[in-house]
PDB file of C-alpha atoms in Angstrom:
ATOM      1  CA  MET C1434     104.801  82.264  37.122  1.00  0.00           C
ATOM      2  CA  ARG C1435     102.088  82.544  34.468  1.00  0.00           C
ATOM      3  CA  LEU C1436      99.047  84.609  33.660  1.00  0.00           C
ATOM      4  CA  GLY C1437      95.762  82.739  33.634  1.00  0.00           C
ATOM      5  CA  ASN C1438      93.564  82.205  30.580  1.00  0.00           C
ATOM      6  CA  VAL C1439      90.214  83.794  31.410  1.00  0.00           C
ATOM      7  CA  ARG C1440      86.811  82.917  29.986  1.00  0.00           C
ATOM      8  CA  GLY C1441      84.394  85.760  30.572  1.00  0.00           C
ATOM      9  CA  GLY C1442      85.114  89.143  32.140  1.00  0.00           C
ATOM     10  CA  ALA C1443      88.275  91.210  31.796  1.00  0.00           C
ATOM     11  CA  ARG C1444      88.714  94.588  33.459  1.00  0.00           C
ATOM     12  CA  MET C1445      86.893  94.846  36.758  1.00  0.00           C
ATOM     13  CA  SER C1446      84.826  97.609  38.244  1.00  0.00           C
ATOM     14  CA  GLY C1447      84.767  95.746  41.560  1.00  0.00           C
ATOM     15  CA  PRO C1448      86.292  92.580  43.041  1.00  0.00           C
ATOM     16  CA  PRO C1449      85.023  89.578  41.052  1.00  0.00           C
ATOM     17  CA  THR C1450      84.213  86.005  41.944  1.00  0.00           C
ATOM     18  CA  ALA C1451      86.368  83.677  39.864  1.00  0.00           C
ATOM     19  CA  MET C1452      86.420  79.931  39.322  1.00  0.00           C
ATOM     20  CA  ILE C1453      89.872  78.464  38.715  1.00  0.00           C
ATOM     21  CA  ASP C1454      90.090  75.221  36.755  1.00  0.00           C
ATOM     22  CA  THR C1455      93.339  73.520  37.846  1.00  0.00           C
ATOM     23  CA  GLY C1456      92.800  70.488  35.643  1.00  0.00           C
ATOM     24  CA  HIS C1457      91.889  68.179  38.518  1.00  0.00           C
ATOM     25  CA  ALA C1458      89.944  70.494  40.839  1.00  0.00           C
ATOM     26  CA  PHE C1459      87.997  73.748  40.800  1.00  0.00           C
ATOM     27  CA  VAL C1460      88.836  76.605  43.165  1.00  0.00           C
ATOM     28  CA  LEU C1461      86.217  79.292  43.762  1.00  0.00           C
ATOM     29  CA  ILE C1462      87.600  82.615  45.020  1.00  0.00           C
ATOM     30  CA  ASP C1463      85.203  85.351  46.019  1.00  0.00           C
ATOM     31  CA  TYR C1464      87.393  88.450  45.913  1.00  0.00           C
ATOM     32  CA  ARG C1465      84.657  90.471  47.585  1.00  0.00           C
ATOM     33  CA  THR C1466      84.682  88.492  50.827  1.00  0.00           C
ATOM     34  CA  GLY C1467      87.857  86.386  50.586  1.00  0.00           C
ATOM     35  CA  ARG C1468      85.854  83.151  50.692  1.00  0.00           C
ATOM     36  CA  THR C1469      87.626  80.247  49.005  1.00  0.00           C
ATOM     37  CA  GLU C1470      86.024  76.910  48.132  1.00  0.00           C
ATOM     38  CA  LEU C1471      87.506  73.753  46.646  1.00  0.00           C
ATOM     39  CA  HIS C1472      85.286  71.627  44.365  1.00  0.00           C
ATOM     40  CA  SER C1473      85.903  68.332  42.617  1.00  0.00           C
ATOM     41  CA  SER C1474      83.734  69.426  39.676  1.00  0.00           C
ATOM     42  CA  MET C1475      82.371  72.669  38.257  1.00  0.00           C
ATOM     43  CA  PRO C1476      79.373  73.831  40.349  1.00  0.00           C
ATOM     44  CA  ALA C1477      76.297  73.931  38.129  1.00  0.00           C
ATOM     45  CA  GLU C1478      75.229  77.288  39.552  1.00  0.00           C
ATOM     46  CA  HIS C1479      78.476  79.100  38.671  1.00  0.00           C
ATOM     47  CA  ASP C1480      78.081  81.349  35.641  1.00  0.00           C
ATOM     48  CA  GLY C1481      80.940  83.789  36.256  1.00  0.00           C
ATOM     49  CA  PRO C1482      84.513  83.966  34.913  1.00  0.00           C
ATOM     50  CA  VAL C1483      86.549  80.770  34.687  1.00  0.00           C
ATOM     51  CA  VAL C1484      90.349  80.935  34.820  1.00  0.00           C
ATOM     52  CA  ARG C1485      91.930  77.900  33.230  1.00  0.00           C
ATOM     53  CA  LEU C1486      95.403  77.029  34.508  1.00  0.00           C
ATOM     54  CA  ASP C1487      97.912  75.262  32.318  1.00  0.00           C
ATOM     55  CA  HIS C1488      97.371  71.624  33.208  1.00  0.00           C
ATOM     56  CA  ARG C1489     100.314  70.120  35.033  1.00  0.00           C
ATOM     57  CA  ARG C1490     101.050  66.524  35.794  1.00  0.00           C
ATOM     58  CA  ARG C1491     100.088  65.364  39.265  1.00  0.00           C
ATOM     59  CA  SER C1492     102.962  64.888  41.680  1.00  0.00           C
ATOM     60  CA  TRP C1493     100.940  62.821  44.187  1.00  0.00           C
ATOM     61  CA  GLY C1494     102.593  64.696  47.015  1.00  0.00           C
ATOM     62  CA  THR C1495     106.175  64.228  45.795  1.00  0.00           C
ATOM     63  CA  GLU C1496     106.813  67.949  45.221  1.00  0.00           C
ATOM     64  CA  GLU C1497     107.695  70.330  48.016  1.00  0.00           C
ATOM     65  CA  ALA C1498     105.681  73.523  48.487  1.00  0.00           C
ATOM     66  CA  SER C1499     107.462  76.384  50.231  1.00  0.00           C
ATOM     67  CA  THR C1500     105.270  78.377  52.621  1.00  0.00           C
ATOM     68  CA  VAL C1501     107.916  80.748  53.985  1.00  0.00           C
ATOM     69  CA  LEU C1502     108.726  84.072  52.376  1.00  0.00           C
ATOM     70  CA  ALA C1503     112.386  84.499  51.559  1.00  0.00           C
ATOM     71  CA  SER C1504     114.162  86.706  54.069  1.00  0.00           C
ATOM     72  CA  GLN C1505     115.734  89.900  52.764  1.00  0.00           C
ATOM     73  CA  PRO C1506     118.256  92.251  54.317  1.00  0.00           C
ATOM     74  CA  ALA C1507     116.735  95.347  55.889  1.00  0.00           C
ATOM     75  CA  ARG C1508     118.088  98.325  53.976  1.00  0.00           C
ATOM     76  CA  GLY C1509     116.882 101.702  52.818  1.00  0.00           C
ATOM     77  CA  LEU C1510     116.008 103.737  55.904  1.00  0.00           C
ATOM     78  CA  VAL C1511     113.974 106.229  53.870  1.00  0.00           C
ATOM     79  CA  TRP C1512     111.820 103.481  52.365  1.00  0.00           C
ATOM     80  CA  ARG C1513     111.283 101.899  55.766  1.00  0.00           C
ATOM     81  CA  VAL C1514     110.055 105.211  57.128  1.00  0.00           C
ATOM     82  CA  LEU C1515     107.827 105.783  54.086  1.00  0.00           C
ATOM     83  CA  CYS C1516     106.259 102.338  54.420  1.00  0.00           C
ATOM     84  CA  ILE C1517     104.842 103.133  57.880  1.00  0.00           C
ATOM     85  CA  PRO C1518     101.654 104.849  56.566  1.00  0.00           C
ATOM     86  CA  ALA C1519     101.172 102.067  54.007  1.00  0.00           C
ATOM     87  CA  ILE C1520     101.437  99.421  56.710  1.00  0.00           C
ATOM     88  CA  ALA C1521      99.180 101.458  58.995  1.00  0.00           C
ATOM     89  CA  ALA C1522      96.484 101.674  56.292  1.00  0.00           C
ATOM     90  CA  THR C1523      96.754  97.946  55.617  1.00  0.00           C
ATOM     91  CA  ALA C1524      96.501  97.199  59.338  1.00  0.00           C
ATOM     92  CA  ALA C1525      93.427  99.413  59.611  1.00  0.00           C
ATOM     93  CA  VAL C1526      91.697  97.339  56.944  1.00  0.00           C
ATOM     94  CA  LEU C1527      92.749  94.105  58.643  1.00  0.00           C
ATOM     95  CA  TYR C1528      91.588  94.950  62.126  1.00  0.00           C
ATOM     96  CA  CYS C1529      88.804  97.494  61.687  1.00  0.00           C
ATOM     97  CA  GLY C1530      85.386  97.091  60.170  1.00  0.00           C
ATOM     98  CA  PRO C1531      83.449  93.997  59.088  1.00  0.00           C
ATOM     99  CA  ARG C1532      85.589  90.965  58.351  1.00  0.00           C
ATOM    100  CA  ARG C1533      83.548  90.104  55.258  1.00  0.00           C
ATOM    101  CA  ARG C1534      84.771  93.314  53.594  1.00  0.00           C
ATOM    102  CA  ARG C1535      88.485  92.924  54.338  1.00  0.00           C
ATOM    103  CA  MET C1536      89.414  91.263  51.056  1.00  0.00           C
ATOM    104  CA  ARG C1537      87.502  93.872  49.063  1.00  0.00           C
ATOM    105  CA  TRP C1538      89.330  96.711  50.804  1.00  0.00           C
ATOM    106  CA  LEU C1539      92.737  95.033  50.583  1.00  0.00           C
ATOM    107  CA  ILE C1540      92.277  94.699  46.821  1.00  0.00           C
ATOM    108  CA  ALA C1541      91.205  98.343  46.670  1.00  0.00           C
ATOM    109  CA  LEU C1542      94.446  99.355  48.399  1.00  0.00           C
ATOM    110  CA  ALA C1543      96.518  97.218  46.026  1.00  0.00           C
ATOM    111  CA  ARG C1544      94.824  98.886  43.028  1.00  0.00           C
ATOM    112  CA  LEU C1545      95.131 102.507  44.167  1.00  0.00           C
ATOM    113  CA  GLY C1546      98.112 103.252  41.930  1.00  0.00           C
ATOM    114  CA  ARG C1547      96.914 101.483  38.785  1.00  0.00           C
ATOM    115  CA  GLY C1548      96.586 104.764  36.871  1.00  0.00           C
ATOM    116  CA  LEU C1549     100.125 105.928  37.695  1.00  0.00           C
ATOM    117  CA  SER C1550     103.382 105.448  35.827  1.00  0.00           C
ATOM    118  CA  PRO C1551     104.976 102.005  36.348  1.00  0.00           C
ATOM    119  CA  ALA C1552     107.470 101.740  39.176  1.00  0.00           C
ATOM    120  CA  ARG C1553     111.109 101.129  38.335  1.00  0.00           C
ATOM    121  CA  THR C1554     112.668  97.812  39.245  1.00  0.00           C
ATOM    122  CA  GLN C1555     114.825  99.273  42.027  1.00  0.00           C
ATOM    123  CA  HIS C1556     111.807 101.005  43.559  1.00  0.00           C
ATOM    124  CA  VAL C1557     109.788  97.781  43.563  1.00  0.00           C
ATOM    125  CA  HIS C1558     112.625  95.934  45.296  1.00  0.00           C
ATOM    126  CA  ALA C1559     113.020  98.759  47.826  1.00  0.00           C
ATOM    127  CA  ALA C1560     109.288  98.794  48.626  1.00  0.00           C
ATOM    128  CA  VAL C1561     109.006  95.024  49.047  1.00  0.00           C
ATOM    129  CA  THR C1562     112.152  94.848  51.170  1.00  0.00           C
ATOM    130  CA  ALA C1563     111.078  97.735  53.396  1.00  0.00           C
ATOM    131  CA  VAL C1564     107.598  96.363  54.036  1.00  0.00           C
ATOM    132  CA  ARG C1565     108.924  92.926  54.909  1.00  0.00           C
ATOM    133  CA  ALA C1566     111.622  94.335  57.185  1.00  0.00           C
ATOM    134  CA  VAL C1567     109.117  96.443  59.152  1.00  0.00           C
ATOM    135  CA  SER C1568     106.078  94.136  59.158  1.00  0.00           C
ATOM    136  CA  THR C1569     107.958  91.100  60.470  1.00  0.00           C
ATOM    137  CA  ASN C1570     108.372  92.965  63.774  1.00  0.00           C
ATOM    138  CA  LEU C1571     104.664  93.704  64.105  1.00  0.00           C
ATOM    139  CA  PRO C1572     102.054  91.603  65.931  1.00  0.00           C
ATOM    140  CA  GLY C1573      99.331  89.806  64.038  1.00  0.00           C
ATOM    141  CA  ARG C1574      99.291  88.151  60.645  1.00  0.00           C
ATOM    142  CA  TRP C1575     101.678  89.684  58.095  1.00  0.00           C
ATOM    143  CA  ALA C1576     101.975  87.119  55.333  1.00  0.00           C
ATOM    144  CA  CYS C1577     102.146  87.404  51.549  1.00  0.00           C
ATOM    145  CA  LEU C1578      98.751  89.063  51.062  1.00  0.00           C
ATOM    146  CA  GLU C1579      99.198  91.761  53.685  1.00  0.00           C
ATOM    147  CA  GLN C1580     102.821  92.461  52.754  1.00  0.00           C
ATOM    148  CA  SER C1581     102.196  92.636  49.005  1.00  0.00           C
ATOM    149  CA  VAL C1582      99.233  94.982  49.475  1.00  0.00           C
ATOM    150  CA  ALA C1583     101.277  97.253  51.751  1.00  0.00           C
ATOM    151  CA  ALA C1584     104.133  97.291  49.218  1.00  0.00           C
ATOM    152  CA  ALA C1585     101.727  98.154  46.382  1.00  0.00           C
ATOM    153  CA  LEU C1586     100.215 100.936  48.476  1.00  0.00           C
ATOM    154  CA  LEU C1587     103.674 102.251  49.367  1.00  0.00           C
ATOM    155  CA  LEU C1588     104.542 102.558  45.680  1.00  0.00           C
ATOM    156  CA  ALA C1589     101.233 104.325  45.038  1.00  0.00           C
ATOM    157  CA  LEU C1590     102.039 106.803  47.818  1.00  0.00           C
ATOM    158  CA  VAL C1591     105.294 107.727  46.053  1.00  0.00           C
ATOM    159  CA  GLY C1592     103.462 108.106  42.733  1.00  0.00           C
ATOM    160  CA  ARG C1593     104.158 104.787  41.067  1.00  0.00           C
ATOM    161  CA  ARG C1594     102.084 101.829  39.888  1.00  0.00           C
ATOM    162  CA  ALA C1595     102.798  98.400  41.382  1.00  0.00           C
ATOM    163  CA  GLU C1596     102.087  95.226  39.435  1.00  0.00           C
ATOM    164  CA  TRP C1597     100.332  93.357  42.218  1.00  0.00           C
ATOM    165  CA  ARG C1598      99.327  89.745  41.637  1.00  0.00           C
ATOM    166  CA  HIS C1599      97.106  87.226  43.408  1.00  0.00           C
ATOM    167  CA  GLY C1600      97.175  83.694  42.093  1.00  0.00           C
ATOM    168  CA  VAL C1601      96.804  79.972  42.523  1.00  0.00           C
ATOM    169  CA  ALA C1602      99.030  76.914  42.350  1.00  0.00           C
ATOM    170  CA  SER C1603      97.765  73.386  42.036  1.00  0.00           C
ATOM    171  CA  ASP C1604      98.997  70.098  43.494  1.00  0.00           C
ATOM    172  CA  PRO C1605      98.565  71.033  46.242  1.00  0.00           C
ATOM    173  CA  VAL C1606      96.103  73.866  45.721  1.00  0.00           C
ATOM    174  CA  ARG C1607      97.373  77.014  47.445  1.00  0.00           C
ATOM    175  CA  LEU C1608      97.027  80.779  47.115  1.00  0.00           C
ATOM    176  CA  HIS C1609      99.704  83.447  47.041  1.00  0.00           C
ATOM    177  CA  ALA C1610     100.062  87.200  46.518  1.00  0.00           C
ATOM    178  CA  TRP C1611     103.158  88.910  45.150  1.00  0.00           C
ATOM    179  CA  ILE C1612     104.462  91.855  43.131  1.00  0.00           C
ATOM    180  CA  VAL C1613     106.313  91.767  39.828  1.00  0.00           C
ATOM    181  CA  GLY C1614     108.701  94.325  38.420  1.00  0.00           C
ATOM    182  CA  PRO C1615     108.305  96.164  35.103  1.00  0.00           C
ATOM    183  CA  ASP C1616     109.972  93.204  33.369  1.00  0.00           C
ATOM    184  CA  GLY C1617     107.293  90.836  34.678  1.00  0.00           C
ATOM    185  CA  ARG C1618     109.617  89.048  37.085  1.00  0.00           C
ATOM    186  CA  PRO C1619     108.396  88.400  40.661  1.00  0.00           C
ATOM    187  CA  VAL C1620     110.233  90.457  43.262  1.00  0.00           C
ATOM    188  CA  GLY C1621     111.511  88.911  46.475  1.00  0.00           C
ATOM    189  CA  GLU C1622     110.171  85.442  45.671  1.00  0.00           C
ATOM    190  CA  GLY C1623     111.788  82.013  45.643  1.00  0.00           C
ATOM    191  CA  PRO C1624     111.862  79.549  42.733  1.00  0.00           C
ATOM    192  CA  ASP C1625     108.547  78.023  43.866  1.00  0.00           C
ATOM    193  CA  ILE C1626     106.757  81.105  42.477  1.00  0.00           C
ATOM    194  CA  ALA C1627     106.943  79.386  39.076  1.00  0.00           C
ATOM    195  CA  ALA C1628     104.151  77.058  40.252  1.00  0.00           C
ATOM    196  CA  PHE C1629     101.677  79.930  40.611  1.00  0.00           C
ATOM    197  CA  THR C1630      99.379  81.339  37.949  1.00  0.00           C
ATOM    198  CA  ALA C1631      98.238  84.939  38.367  1.00  0.00           C
ATOM    199  CA  VAL C1632      94.451  85.260  38.589  1.00  0.00           C
ATOM    200  CA  LEU C1633      93.929  88.862  39.707  1.00  0.00           C
ATOM    201  CA  THR C1634      95.917  92.007  38.783  1.00  0.00           C
ATOM    202  CA  PRO C1635      95.291  95.728  39.404  1.00  0.00           C
ATOM    203  CA  ASP C1636      93.361  95.781  36.106  1.00  0.00           C
ATOM    204  CA  GLY C1637      91.114  92.823  36.937  1.00  0.00           C
ATOM    205  CA  LEU C1638      91.244  89.155  36.060  1.00  0.00           C
ATOM    206  CA  ALA C1639      94.496  88.195  34.367  1.00  0.00           C
ATOM    207  CA  THR C1640      94.658  87.476  30.650  1.00  0.00           C
ATOM    208  CA  PRO C1641      97.569  86.178  28.539  1.00  0.00           C
ATOM    209  CA  VAL C1642     100.053  88.809  27.364  1.00  0.00           C
ATOM    210  CA  ARG C1643     101.373  88.072  23.891  1.00  0.00           C
ATOM    211  CA  GLY C1644     105.108  88.217  23.486  1.00  0.00           C
ATOM    212  CA  PHE C1645     105.650  88.593  27.238  1.00  0.00           C
ATOM    213  CA  GLU C1646     107.429  85.312  27.815  1.00  0.00           C
ATOM    214  CA  THR C1647     108.861  86.324  31.194  1.00  0.00           C
ATOM    215  CA  GLU C1648     105.292  86.321  32.543  1.00  0.00           C
ATOM    216  CA  LYS C1649     104.723  82.765  31.351  1.00  0.00           C
ATOM    217  CA  THR C1650     107.805  80.819  32.273  1.00  0.00           C
ATOM    218  CA  LEU C1651     110.028  81.943  35.108  1.00  0.00           C
TER     219      LEU C1651
END
């Protein structure tokens, strides 16, 4: 898992619209509405931030892409009880209000704890595990985005900052959301997370972190 190299824009006051250059395609993500577009070339009208992924060789469909979150044992009764309000708030955003504002509000929830002290590794694992254990029994869509936002919100509710990430992988192009621990390592993810480059963090569009090699090659 890597952090993207951003041209233009850094910290965000509101959800941005970013263009991701994968090396063979351009992915436009409007983090205000959740709209995603795939382009074969850079749109002439785009003048916003451009996130350049490390160019990878094309696999021509010979690489497998996992789309199932790794299952984790349900443990930590206290954390599972604490995650109920976080899941409820996430569900309220998902199913109430205009659909075009859902992504904006989900990002707002994921960023609520950005001014708090970083969460410890064991707390991050407990939050992610609890949210997945509870949300898998709920109706509706509870995939990586919803679960990672709920886990980030849960940590904020207990007074800790979560390092939430939303990123892109190329070949094939796909999106994913996850949380990393204080050491920069993704929590509760399989080895396929190494294919993803982080685009958005609680502080805005991702930028390289010098000397933080665990963020670049996992």
